[in-house]
Amino acid sequence: MKIAVITGASSGIGREFVKQIDRAEQLDEIWLIARREDKLKQIATELKNKSRIIPLDLLKPESFEEYKNMLCADTEVRYVVNASGFGNMGDWSEIPNEAQMQMIDLNVKALVTMTNITIPYMKKGSMILQMGSASVFNPLPYFNIYASTKSFVRHYSRALHEELKPLGIHVTVVCPGWVRTEFFDHTNDSKVRYSPKKYSPMTDAKDVVCRALRHAKRNKALSIYGWFTKTQHVLGKLLPHSLIMKMWKGMLKENK
Ligand SMILES: NC(=O)c1ccc[n+]([C@@H]2O[C@H](COP(=O)([O-])OP(=O)(O)OC[C@H]3O[C@@H](n4cnc5c(N)ncnc54)[C@H](OP(=O)(O)O)[C@@H]3O)[C@@H](O)[C@H]2O)c1
């Protein structure tokens, strides 16, 4: 049974991956993972491939056992997309420790666990797409934990890309700048002292995902969409982090 597995399928970038993979591929099933079952059911009605709704909270360890038990000897995972994630803004004291740990658990630990469980069911030409961010390129004060989780995803996925080359399994880390999604409903940006003056340029999930799938097919390790993010990538290599952090702080406003 050939399948695609997409976490974060209930909204934004994950949902867009579901739609574009559904349009491009003939699969036995597309597995949709996120907490909000109603949203997943709604998306499933729009798909041509058969789908499986899997309402899981990836902050709960038992969710991974549940996922693992669904995979069986005849399962071939053609795609796994790890798009579940969130980011809170704020300095070290403004984000409660519990929320900081949840960012690490979801953006890092859940992504690695989903990947480890899935790899044994993948074959040559199968694709792993990991959601990074433009924040992978350098440290970001006041968005520190989020950016640090994404830096982990970048390094982890790039090394995995090398490890899986002999098996022909593709690994791509997707690093967009700002993308118009529900992400901004969870940043708490208005409640903290410093937040971006504006979210610009704002890109569309359709374009980011279209480019990412093209890059994954070519087994590119890194997928970057848009001139602004490409510039950030280059500057991240050329300039010292101290200077980039200064430039980032210049893009923030102080909330009264
Ligand atoms: N939007 C941006 O500007 C941007 C830029 C760069 C990278 N990214 C990254 O792209 C990924 C997707 O974000 P998005 O922009 O599409 O935001 P989004 O619309 O808020 O989507 C986040 C997804 O994660 C799922 N999720 C959240 N908590 C979960 C949990 N505990 N268990 C399982 N699923 C959970 C949500 O579903 P439920 O609420 O239904 O569980 C939702 O489907 C994230 O990793 C984000 O960091 C976003």
XYZ file of N, CA and C and ligand atoms in Angstrom:
816
model
N 0.843 -1.203 0.000
C 0.000 0.000 0.000
C 0.879 1.255 0.000
N 0.749 2.068 -1.045
C 1.564 3.291 -1.158
C 0.825 4.460 -0.506
N 1.525 5.144 0.414
C 0.846 6.236 1.133
C 1.745 7.485 1.238
N 1.079 8.604 1.603
C 1.789 9.827 2.018
C 1.311 10.139 3.424
N 2.224 10.581 4.288
C 1.884 10.914 5.676
C 2.212 12.396 5.875
N 1.218 13.164 6.311
C 1.461 14.607 6.477
C 1.001 15.044 7.865
N 1.931 15.561 8.664
C 1.537 16.126 9.961
C 1.276 17.625 9.764
N 0.461 18.170 10.654
C 0.081 19.586 10.490
C -0.864 19.749 9.311
N -1.607 18.657 8.998
C -2.436 18.634 7.789
C -3.702 19.477 7.921
N -4.009 19.944 9.129
C -5.289 20.642 9.330
C -5.268 22.094 8.890
N -4.063 22.663 8.657
C -4.053 24.064 8.221
C -2.734 24.446 7.560
N -2.741 25.628 6.957
C -1.529 26.261 6.451
C -0.699 25.420 5.496
N 0.578 25.325 5.804
C 1.537 24.696 4.891
C 1.277 23.187 4.781
N 0.979 22.543 5.911
C 0.689 21.105 5.895
C -0.517 20.803 5.009
N -1.560 21.594 5.158
C -2.772 21.387 4.346
C -2.442 21.560 2.859
N -1.607 22.524 2.545
C -1.219 22.764 1.145
C -0.406 21.573 0.600
N 0.440 20.985 1.432
C 1.161 19.773 1.007
C 0.152 18.668 0.669
N -0.857 18.514 1.525
C -1.866 17.477 1.271
C -2.486 17.697 -0.109
N -2.900 18.924 -0.375
C -3.600 19.214 -1.635
C -2.703 18.971 -2.845
N -1.457 19.438 -2.760
C -0.587 19.323 -3.943
C -0.110 17.886 -4.163
N 0.140 17.153 -3.088
C 0.528 15.734 -3.242
C -0.672 14.961 -3.800
N -1.852 15.295 -3.320
C -3.069 14.629 -3.805
C -3.248 14.847 -5.310
N -3.014 16.072 -5.754
C -3.175 16.381 -7.184
C -2.133 15.660 -8.037
N -0.901 15.554 -7.506
C 0.210 15.064 -8.329
C 0.356 13.548 -8.334
N -0.151 12.868 -7.318
C 0.184 11.447 -7.143
C -1.052 10.552 -7.114
N -0.820 9.311 -7.528
C -1.839 8.271 -7.395
C -1.396 7.390 -6.226
N -2.048 7.531 -5.089
C -1.627 6.800 -3.886
C -2.797 5.966 -3.374
N -2.486 4.984 -2.560
C -3.588 4.204 -1.974
C -4.266 4.994 -0.866
N -3.452 5.739 -0.109
C -4.040 6.575 0.955
C -3.140 7.773 1.242
N -3.761 8.867 1.683
C -3.003 9.986 2.257
C -3.416 10.061 3.727
N -2.438 9.997 4.590
C -2.730 10.025 6.030
C -2.594 11.456 6.541
N -3.673 11.944 7.145
C -3.716 13.332 7.608
C -3.620 13.360 9.134
N -2.563 13.981 9.635
C -2.331 14.007 11.088
C -2.347 15.440 11.616
N -3.119 15.660 12.678
C -3.142 16.933 13.444
C -4.155 16.690 14.566
N -4.357 17.699 15.425
C -5.307 17.477 16.528
C -6.755 17.694 16.108
N -7.008 18.661 15.218
C -8.402 19.051 14.930
C -9.040 18.148 13.875
N -9.799 17.168 14.383
C -10.390 16.159 13.507
C -11.363 16.776 12.498
N -12.140 17.770 12.954
C -13.135 18.377 12.050
C -12.458 18.997 10.825
N -11.340 19.650 11.044
C -10.608 20.286 9.928
C -10.067 19.206 8.986
N -9.547 18.122 9.563
C -8.991 17.047 8.728
C -10.094 16.411 7.877
N -11.272 16.231 8.483
C -12.407 15.619 7.744
C -12.808 16.516 6.581
N -12.814 17.806 6.826
C -13.184 18.772 5.792
C -12.208 18.685 4.610
N -10.910 18.636 4.906
C -9.894 18.570 3.841
C -10.044 17.252 3.066
N -10.329 16.185 3.796
C -10.451 14.861 3.157
C -11.533 14.866 2.079
N -12.590 15.662 2.266
C -13.677 15.684 1.271
C -13.215 16.289 -0.058
N -12.100 17.027 -0.014
C -11.646 17.721 -1.233
C -10.626 16.900 -2.024
N -10.280 15.691 -1.537
C -9.168 14.949 -2.153
C -9.655 13.884 -3.132
N -8.841 13.629 -4.170
C -9.203 12.560 -5.114
C -8.716 11.206 -4.609
N -7.547 11.202 -3.896
C -7.054 9.958 -3.306
C -7.848 9.650 -2.039
N -7.858 8.375 -1.673
C -8.468 7.982 -0.402
C -7.622 8.555 0.740
N -8.247 8.926 1.836
C -7.431 9.464 2.931
C -7.772 8.771 4.242
N -6.871 8.908 5.186
C -7.118 8.380 6.529
C -6.944 9.527 7.521
N -7.988 9.780 8.286
C -7.943 10.870 9.270
C -7.319 10.318 10.549
N -6.250 10.936 10.987
C -5.564 10.444 12.192
C -5.408 11.605 13.180
N -6.433 11.812 14.032
C -6.330 12.926 14.980
C -5.370 12.581 16.115
N -4.199 13.190 16.085
C -3.181 12.904 17.110
C -2.609 14.206 17.639
N -2.349 14.218 18.939
C -1.604 15.324 19.541
C -0.154 14.868 19.641
N 0.717 15.453 18.848
C 2.110 14.993 18.787
C 2.931 15.472 19.984
N 2.275 16.108 20.955
C 2.959 16.399 22.220
C 2.761 15.246 23.206
N 1.913 14.278 22.826
C 1.653 13.131 23.709
C 2.426 11.911 23.222
N 3.268 11.309 24.083
C 4.094 10.168 23.647
C 3.275 9.011 23.068
N 2.065 8.786 23.589
C 1.269 7.645 23.107
C 0.844 7.808 21.634
N 0.871 9.049 21.132
C 0.491 9.283 19.728
C 1.439 8.556 18.781
N 2.707 8.477 19.168
C 3.689 7.845 18.277
C 3.487 6.327 18.229
N 3.074 5.755 19.369
C 2.764 4.313 19.410
C 1.590 4.036 18.481
N 0.606 4.933 18.539
C -0.595 4.764 17.713
C -0.215 4.798 16.227
N 0.617 5.768 15.874
C 1.055 5.896 14.469
C 1.849 4.654 14.042
N 2.790 4.253 14.893
C 3.641 3.090 14.599
C 2.793 1.844 14.340
N 1.752 1.673 15.157
C 0.910 0.482 15.025
C 0.093 0.460 13.737
N -0.050 1.613 13.093
C -0.818 1.662 11.838
C 0.026 1.212 10.644
N 1.354 1.271 10.806
C 2.237 0.898 9.696
C 2.406 -0.622 9.699
N 2.364 -1.243 8.528
C 2.559 -2.696 8.516
C 3.470 -3.098 7.368
N 3.746 -4.386 7.280
C 4.777 -4.879 6.355
C 4.552 -4.404 4.917
N 3.289 -4.293 4.488
C 3.068 -3.910 3.084
C 2.915 -2.394 2.896
N 3.204 -1.599 3.949
C 3.093 -0.138 3.808
C 4.355 0.427 3.170
N 4.157 1.217 2.120
C 5.301 1.935 1.528
C 4.999 3.427 1.623
N 5.783 4.126 2.433
C 5.543 5.570 2.609
C 6.322 6.311 1.515
N 5.603 6.896 0.564
C 6.250 7.632 -0.533
C 6.674 9.032 -0.087
N 5.832 9.631 0.781
C 6.154 10.954 1.321
C 5.883 10.960 2.815
N 6.787 11.568 3.595
C 6.407 11.997 4.936
C 6.744 13.475 5.032
N 5.742 14.258 5.407
C 5.929 15.712 5.551
C 5.700 16.053 7.017
N 6.720 16.583 7.666
C 6.583 16.981 9.078
C 6.328 18.483 9.139
N 5.038 18.845 9.162
C 4.679 20.284 9.142
C 4.004 20.728 10.438
N 3.786 19.820 11.400
C 3.229 20.271 12.686
C 4.281 21.115 13.382
N 3.881 22.260 13.889
C 4.847 23.105 14.586
C 4.212 24.418 14.989
N 4.851 25.101 15.927
C 4.379 26.442 16.287
C 5.534 27.249 16.869
N 5.337 28.570 16.923
C 6.381 29.449 17.457
C 5.791 30.567 18.295
N 6.227 30.655 19.538
C 5.850 31.792 20.404
C 6.967 32.819 20.369
N 6.584 34.090 20.349
C 7.595 35.156 20.465
C 7.731 35.567 21.923
N 8.808 36.290 22.222
C 9.020 36.763 23.589
C 10.435 36.473 24.035
N 10.864 37.174 25.104
C 12.203 36.887 25.626
C 12.134 35.683 26.562
N 13.248 35.322 27.165
C 13.337 34.099 27.962
C 12.310 34.076 29.096
N 11.949 35.298 29.611
C 11.043 35.328 30.769
C 9.576 35.456 30.355
N 9.332 35.882 29.112
C 7.940 36.111 28.693
C 7.236 34.833 28.237
N 8.005 33.888 27.739
C 7.395 32.622 27.313
C 7.522 31.650 28.484
N 6.394 31.168 29.032
C 6.500 30.237 30.152
C 7.364 29.032 29.777
N 8.076 28.516 30.761
C 8.966 27.385 30.494
C 8.214 26.241 29.813
N 6.966 26.006 30.221
C 6.193 24.900 29.639
C 6.015 25.096 28.116
N 5.739 26.339 27.729
C 5.560 26.618 26.292
C 6.890 26.476 25.545
N 7.979 26.860 26.184
C 9.295 26.689 25.551
C 9.561 25.206 25.311
N 9.253 24.391 26.327
C 9.484 22.942 26.202
C 8.566 22.345 25.133
N 7.346 22.879 25.024
C 6.417 22.347 24.004
C 6.915 22.657 22.597
N 7.518 23.836 22.419
C 8.090 24.150 21.094
C 9.188 23.144 20.750
N 10.023 22.847 21.748
C 11.111 21.886 21.502
C 10.511 20.495 21.239
N 9.504 20.139 22.028
C 8.909 18.801 21.882
C 8.244 18.625 20.514
N 7.501 19.644 20.077
C 6.775 19.497 18.810
C 7.683 19.728 17.594
N 8.415 20.837 17.621
C 9.205 21.204 16.429
C 10.413 20.288 16.239
N 10.931 19.747 17.348
C 12.149 18.928 17.254
C 11.855 17.456 17.530
N 11.399 17.167 18.763
C 11.313 15.751 19.162
C 10.255 14.990 18.362
N 9.107 15.619 18.137
C 8.060 14.930 17.375
C 8.523 14.709 15.936
N 9.193 15.705 15.383
C 9.673 15.590 13.988
C 10.683 14.438 13.858
N 11.596 14.351 14.807
C 12.605 13.274 14.740
C 11.932 11.916 14.950
N 11.017 11.847 15.910
C 10.360 10.561 16.195
C 9.528 10.089 14.996
N 8.765 11.005 14.396
C 7.980 10.639 13.208
C 8.909 10.141 12.093
N 10.037 10.811 11.938
C 10.992 10.431 10.881
C 11.566 9.037 11.164
N 11.994 8.816 12.404
C 12.589 7.513 12.756
C 11.599 6.368 12.578
N 10.360 6.605 12.972
C 9.352 5.535 12.840
C 9.100 5.225 11.365
N 9.156 6.267 10.523
C 8.720 6.109 9.128
C 9.803 5.551 8.203
N 11.064 5.903 8.436
C 12.131 5.528 7.483
C 12.119 4.025 7.112
N 11.932 3.112 8.063
C 11.952 1.690 7.668
C 10.873 1.323 6.636
N 9.889 2.185 6.443
C 8.812 1.897 5.485
C 8.994 2.672 4.178
N 10.186 3.238 3.990
C 10.422 4.028 2.776
C 11.380 3.289 1.856
N 11.225 3.576 0.534
C 12.078 2.920 -0.463
C 12.775 3.975 -1.304
N 13.582 3.518 -2.237
C 14.278 4.418 -3.167
C 13.269 5.386 -3.812
N 13.611 6.658 -3.813
C 12.728 7.657 -4.444
C 11.687 8.233 -3.501
N 11.559 7.666 -2.287
C 10.613 8.230 -1.310
C 11.170 9.543 -0.774
N 10.265 10.381 -0.252
C 10.687 11.741 0.138
C 10.299 12.113 1.564
N 11.262 12.705 2.261
C 11.024 13.247 3.601
C 11.137 14.763 3.482
N 10.075 15.474 3.847
C 10.114 16.948 3.828
C 9.928 17.454 5.250
N 10.890 18.243 5.713
C 10.868 18.734 7.096
C 10.664 20.235 7.088
N 9.722 20.728 7.915
C 9.521 22.177 7.957
C 10.566 22.843 8.835
N 11.473 23.570 8.161
C 12.397 24.469 8.854
C 11.792 25.849 8.794
N 12.607 26.856 8.482
C 12.134 28.243 8.449
C 13.328 29.117 8.067
N 13.061 30.358 7.702
C 14.178 31.280 7.446
C 14.948 31.545 8.738
N 14.326 31.214 9.873
C 14.998 31.443 11.167
C 16.130 30.445 11.421
N 16.351 29.518 10.466
C 17.444 28.545 10.661
C 18.816 29.177 10.423
N 18.843 30.328 9.775
C 20.123 30.851 9.292
C 20.970 31.529 10.369
N 20.334 31.988 11.453
C 21.091 32.662 12.528
C 20.233 32.755 13.787
N 20.862 33.024 14.939
C 20.073 33.148 16.179
C 19.172 34.374 16.118
N 17.979 34.290 16.728
C 17.035 35.414 16.704
C 16.580 35.766 18.121
N 17.120 36.835 18.708
C 16.636 37.252 20.028
C 15.137 37.544 19.983
N 14.427 37.209 21.016
C 12.970 37.397 21.168
C 12.151 36.440 20.292
N 12.816 35.567 19.550
C 12.143 34.461 18.846
C 13.094 33.266 18.965
N 13.813 33.294 20.089
C 14.992 32.465 20.285
C 14.703 30.965 20.243
N 13.747 30.526 21.072
C 13.524 29.069 21.171
C 13.026 28.533 19.832
N 12.073 29.267 19.233
C 11.555 28.832 17.934
C 12.688 28.712 16.912
N 13.484 29.791 16.791
C 14.570 29.785 15.799
C 15.573 28.670 16.101
N 15.810 28.427 17.377
C 16.764 27.370 17.745
C 16.212 25.988 17.398
N 14.905 25.798 17.571
C 14.334 24.486 17.189
C 14.491 24.284 15.682
N 14.297 25.351 14.924
C 14.372 25.222 13.465
C 15.817 25.014 13.005
N 16.772 25.617 13.726
C 18.184 25.372 13.400
C 18.509 23.898 13.593
N 17.965 23.331 14.655
C 18.144 21.887 14.870
C 17.612 21.119 13.650
N 16.396 21.473 13.227
C 15.765 20.757 12.108
C 16.654 20.837 10.867
N 17.228 22.001 10.647
C 18.090 22.162 9.467
C 19.306 21.226 9.546
N 20.021 21.278 10.664
C 21.245 20.466 10.766
C 20.915 18.974 10.752
N 19.886 18.620 11.508
C 19.472 17.213 11.576
C 19.114 16.697 10.175
N 18.336 17.485 9.455
C 17.824 17.012 8.162
C 18.909 16.972 7.100
N 19.832 17.926 7.172
C 20.926 17.932 6.184
C 21.839 16.726 6.395
N 22.083 16.390 7.657
C 22.925 15.214 7.924
C 22.179 13.938 7.529
N 20.882 13.911 7.809
C 20.078 12.739 7.433
C 20.056 12.556 5.914
N 20.026 13.675 5.203
C 20.076 13.661 3.736
C 21.299 12.855 3.267
N 22.432 13.078 3.906
C 23.655 12.332 3.548
C 23.528 10.868 3.946
N 23.000 10.632 5.165
C 22.911 9.248 5.658
C 22.008 8.392 4.773
N 20.948 9.023 4.207
C 19.967 8.243 3.447
C 20.261 8.185 1.945
N 21.305 8.894 1.526
C 21.675 8.881 0.089
C 21.870 7.471 -0.450
N 22.607 6.614 0.268
C 22.821 5.260 -0.272
C 21.509 4.483 -0.455
N 20.468 4.844 0.291
C 19.184 4.147 0.148
C 18.301 4.800 -0.916
N 18.736 5.968 -1.421
C 17.945 6.668 -2.448
C 16.729 7.377 -1.864
N 16.703 7.565 -0.537
C 15.581 8.292 0.090
C 15.956 9.769 0.155
N 15.047 10.617 -0.352
C 15.322 12.054 -0.422
C 14.947 12.743 0.895
N 15.768 13.696 1.322
C 15.443 14.492 2.522
C 15.628 15.969 2.183
N 14.574 16.745 2.381
C 14.625 18.178 2.068
C 14.117 18.977 3.256
N 14.886 19.974 3.666
C 14.399 20.861 4.723
C 13.897 22.138 4.055
N 12.649 22.488 4.399
C 11.955 23.597 3.723
C 12.078 24.846 4.597
N 12.658 25.910 4.036
C 12.969 27.107 4.838
C 12.340 28.368 4.258
N 11.042 28.552 4.443
C 10.433 29.790 3.929
C 10.564 30.933 4.931
N 10.382 32.157 4.434
C 10.209 33.309 5.328
C 8.776 33.301 5.826
N 8.190 34.485 6.034
C 6.809 34.545 6.523
C 5.844 33.972 5.488
N 4.922 33.136 5.952
C 3.922 32.528 5.065
C 2.539 32.790 5.668
N 1.591 33.203 4.836
C 0.245 33.548 5.319
C -0.500 32.284 5.783
N -0.531 32.035 7.100
C -1.212 30.852 7.659
C -1.720 31.200 9.059
N -2.242 30.190 9.742
C -2.700 30.390 11.129
C -1.529 30.509 12.120
N -0.314 30.333 11.617
C 0.887 30.423 12.463
C 0.846 31.670 13.364
N 0.375 32.788 12.778
C 0.414 34.075 13.492
C -0.662 34.166 14.586
N -1.602 33.225 14.599
C -2.604 33.181 15.690
C -1.960 32.674 16.981
N -0.760 32.084 16.867
C -0.151 31.431 18.032
C 1.164 32.063 18.476
N 1.594 33.149 17.798
C 2.912 33.718 18.142
C 2.866 34.568 19.413
N 1.667 35.029 19.802
C 1.508 35.932 20.963
C 2.262 37.243 20.765
N 2.421 37.654 19.511
C 3.283 38.810 19.242
C 2.791 40.116 19.860
N 1.479 40.255 20.082
C 0.975 41.528 20.629
C 1.127 41.581 22.152
N 1.427 40.426 22.753
C 1.482 40.359 24.218
C 2.899 40.496 24.763
N 3.875 40.545 23.875
C 5.269 40.584 24.342
C 5.910 41.932 24.030
N 7.055 42.172 24.651
C 7.664 43.509 24.549
C 8.142 43.833 23.124
N 8.799 42.880 22.482
C 9.321 43.139 21.133
C 8.723 42.151 20.128
N 8.273 42.704 19.003
C 7.796 41.836 17.923
C 8.062 42.554 16.597
N 8.021 41.822 15.463
C 8.344 42.468 14.183
C 7.423 43.655 13.877
N 8.025 44.710 13.306
C 7.230 45.886 12.897
C 6.228 45.458 11.839
N 6.692 44.649 10.900
C 5.770 44.099 9.891
C 6.289 42.737 9.417
N 5.340 41.952 8.950
C 5.689 40.626 8.450
C 5.782 40.736 6.927
N 6.950 41.067 6.468
C 7.085 41.356 5.043
C 8.462 40.882 4.556
N 8.542 40.289 3.358
C 7.424 39.955 2.489
C 6.670 38.734 3.013
N 5.357 38.765 2.824
C 4.496 37.638 3.222
C 4.252 36.785 1.980
N 4.510 35.496 2.077
C 4.372 34.638 0.894
C 3.162 33.715 1.036
N 2.875 33.026 -0.048
C 1.710 32.156 -0.108
C 2.154 30.698 0.038
N 1.429 29.945 0.861
C 1.783 28.531 1.096
C 1.844 27.743 -0.221
N 0.967 28.114 -1.176
C 0.941 27.389 -2.466
C 2.308 27.433 -3.142
N 2.910 28.624 -3.165
C 4.197 28.790 -3.864
C 5.317 28.070 -3.114
N 5.289 28.186 -1.792
C 6.330 27.549 -0.963
C 6.295 26.032 -1.160
N 5.095 25.471 -1.141
C 4.942 24.013 -1.225
C 5.261 23.512 -2.629
N 4.838 24.251 -3.636
C 5.111 23.865 -5.024
C 6.627 23.776 -5.234
N 7.344 24.790 -4.758
C 8.805 24.816 -4.893
C 9.429 23.672 -4.070
N 8.909 23.459 -2.862
C 9.485 22.427 -1.984
C 9.336 21.033 -2.612
N 8.195 20.766 -3.211
C 7.990 19.438 -3.813
C 8.914 19.245 -5.021
N 9.119 20.331 -5.764
C 10.036 20.262 -6.907
C 11.462 19.979 -6.406
N 11.848 20.687 -5.343
C 13.192 20.478 -4.786
C 13.338 19.061 -4.223
N 12.304 18.570 -3.557
C 12.374 17.224 -2.961
C 12.551 16.171 -4.054
N 11.846 16.338 -5.164
C 11.973 15.371 -6.286
C 13.417 15.320 -6.779
N 14.068 16.505 -6.791
C 15.468 16.569 -7.256
C 16.444 16.245 -6.137
N 15.933 15.885 -4.988
C 16.738 15.578 -3.787
C 17.650 16.732 -3.384
N 17.086 17.950 -3.446
C 17.841 19.100 -2.922
C 17.722 19.083 -1.404
N 18.833 19.293 -0.714
C 18.799 19.214 0.751
C 18.044 20.387 1.366
N 18.094 21.541 0.687
C 17.515 22.761 1.253
C 16.564 23.378 0.233
N 15.357 23.715 0.666
C 14.412 24.381 -0.230
C 14.120 25.778 0.296
N 14.501 26.773 -0.474
C 14.282 28.163 -0.062
C 13.413 28.823 -1.111
N 12.362 29.505 -0.660
C 11.495 30.189 -1.610
C 11.609 31.703 -1.429
N 11.772 32.431 -2.533
C 11.691 33.900 -2.501
C 13.037 34.584 -2.383
N 13.139 35.765 -3.022
C 14.418 36.496 -3.066
C 14.845 36.943 -1.676
N 13.877 37.315 -0.825
C 14.231 37.846 0.496
C 14.908 36.755 1.336
N 14.327 35.577 1.312
C 14.872 34.468 2.108
C 16.203 33.986 1.527
N 16.295 34.019 0.193
C 17.585 33.645 -0.433
C 18.672 34.621 0.013
N 18.321 35.914 0.098
C 19.285 36.923 0.554
C 19.679 36.657 2.007
N 18.669 36.330 2.836
C 18.955 36.014 4.250
C 19.934 34.847 4.346
N 19.729 33.853 3.492
C 20.591 32.663 3.488
C 22.040 33.065 3.181
N 22.203 33.887 2.152
C 23.558 34.295 1.747
C 24.188 35.166 2.842
N 23.396 36.130 3.375
C 23.951 37.012 4.415
C 24.342 36.211 5.659
N 23.553 35.178 5.936
C 23.838 34.322 7.086
C 25.199 33.638 6.968
N 25.646 33.451 5.722
C 26.966 32.825 5.502
C 28.080 33.868 5.542
N 27.743 35.104 5.102
C 28.790 36.116 4.929
C 29.032 36.974 6.171
N 27.963 37.269 6.896
C 28.081 38.242 7.988
C 28.157 37.548 9.351
N 28.811 38.206 10.318
C 28.832 37.607 11.665
C 27.428 37.633 12.279
N 27.157 36.647 13.111
C 25.832 36.573 13.740
C 25.509 37.833 14.537
N 26.548 38.435 15.153
C 26.299 39.635 15.962
C 25.676 40.742 15.104
N 26.139 40.862 13.859
C 25.621 41.901 12.964
C 24.200 41.551 12.502
N 23.980 40.293 12.181
C 22.638 39.885 11.725
C 21.622 40.081 12.847
N 22.041 39.773 14.080
C 21.097 39.947 15.202
C 20.779 41.432 15.398
N 21.767 42.279 15.151
C 21.546 43.732 15.242
C 20.514 44.163 14.181
N 20.683 43.621 12.965
C 19.748 43.962 11.872
C 18.337 43.469 12.218
N 18.240 42.271 12.775
C 16.938 41.706 13.166
C 16.287 42.589 14.226
N 17.089 43.016 15.222
C 16.520 43.849 16.298
C 16.005 45.178 15.736
N 16.652 45.646 14.642
C 16.185 46.869 13.981
C 14.834 46.680 13.296
N 14.459 45.438 13.069
C 13.166 45.160 12.417
C 12.050 44.973 13.440
N 12.391 45.091 14.742
C 11.389 44.872 15.789
C 10.855 46.196 16.303
N 9.621 46.176 16.789
C 9.050 47.358 17.445
C 8.847 47.025 18.915
N 8.826 48.090 19.728
C 8.550 47.865 21.151
C 7.054 48.050 21.373
N 6.401 47.035 21.918
C 4.956 47.123 22.177
C 4.740 47.799 23.513
N 3.817 48.746 23.556
C 3.570 49.485 24.813
C 2.575 48.715 25.666
N 3.745 30.573 8.615
C 5.024 30.931 8.605
O 5.378 32.136 8.478
C 6.078 29.869 8.699
C 7.354 30.205 8.226
C 8.362 29.251 8.300
C 8.100 27.994 8.810
N 6.848 27.697 9.271
C 6.657 26.347 9.831
O 5.761 25.631 8.999
C 5.081 24.633 9.761
C 3.582 24.763 9.503
O 3.165 26.012 10.031
P 1.989 26.857 9.373
O 2.537 28.153 8.977
O 1.254 26.044 8.391
O 1.111 27.135 10.680
P -0.357 26.627 11.087
O -1.319 27.000 10.016
O -0.576 27.140 12.463
O -0.189 25.039 11.100
C 0.409 24.352 12.151
C -0.045 22.911 12.108
O 0.545 22.222 13.218
C -0.455 21.440 13.834
N -0.166 21.243 15.244
C 0.008 22.195 16.197
N 0.182 21.628 17.404
C 0.114 20.278 17.204
C 0.208 19.149 18.059
N 0.393 19.287 19.384
N 0.074 17.914 17.523
C -0.117 17.762 16.185
N -0.203 18.784 15.322
C -0.095 20.028 15.833
C -1.724 22.261 13.662
O -2.880 21.425 13.714
P -3.886 21.277 14.975
O -3.996 22.623 15.620
O -5.148 20.808 14.332
O -3.256 20.238 15.829
C -1.543 22.772 12.238
O -2.015 21.828 11.311
C 5.492 24.871 11.214
O 6.518 23.971 11.542
C 6.030 26.298 11.206
O 7.005 26.472 12.194
C 5.843 28.600 9.221
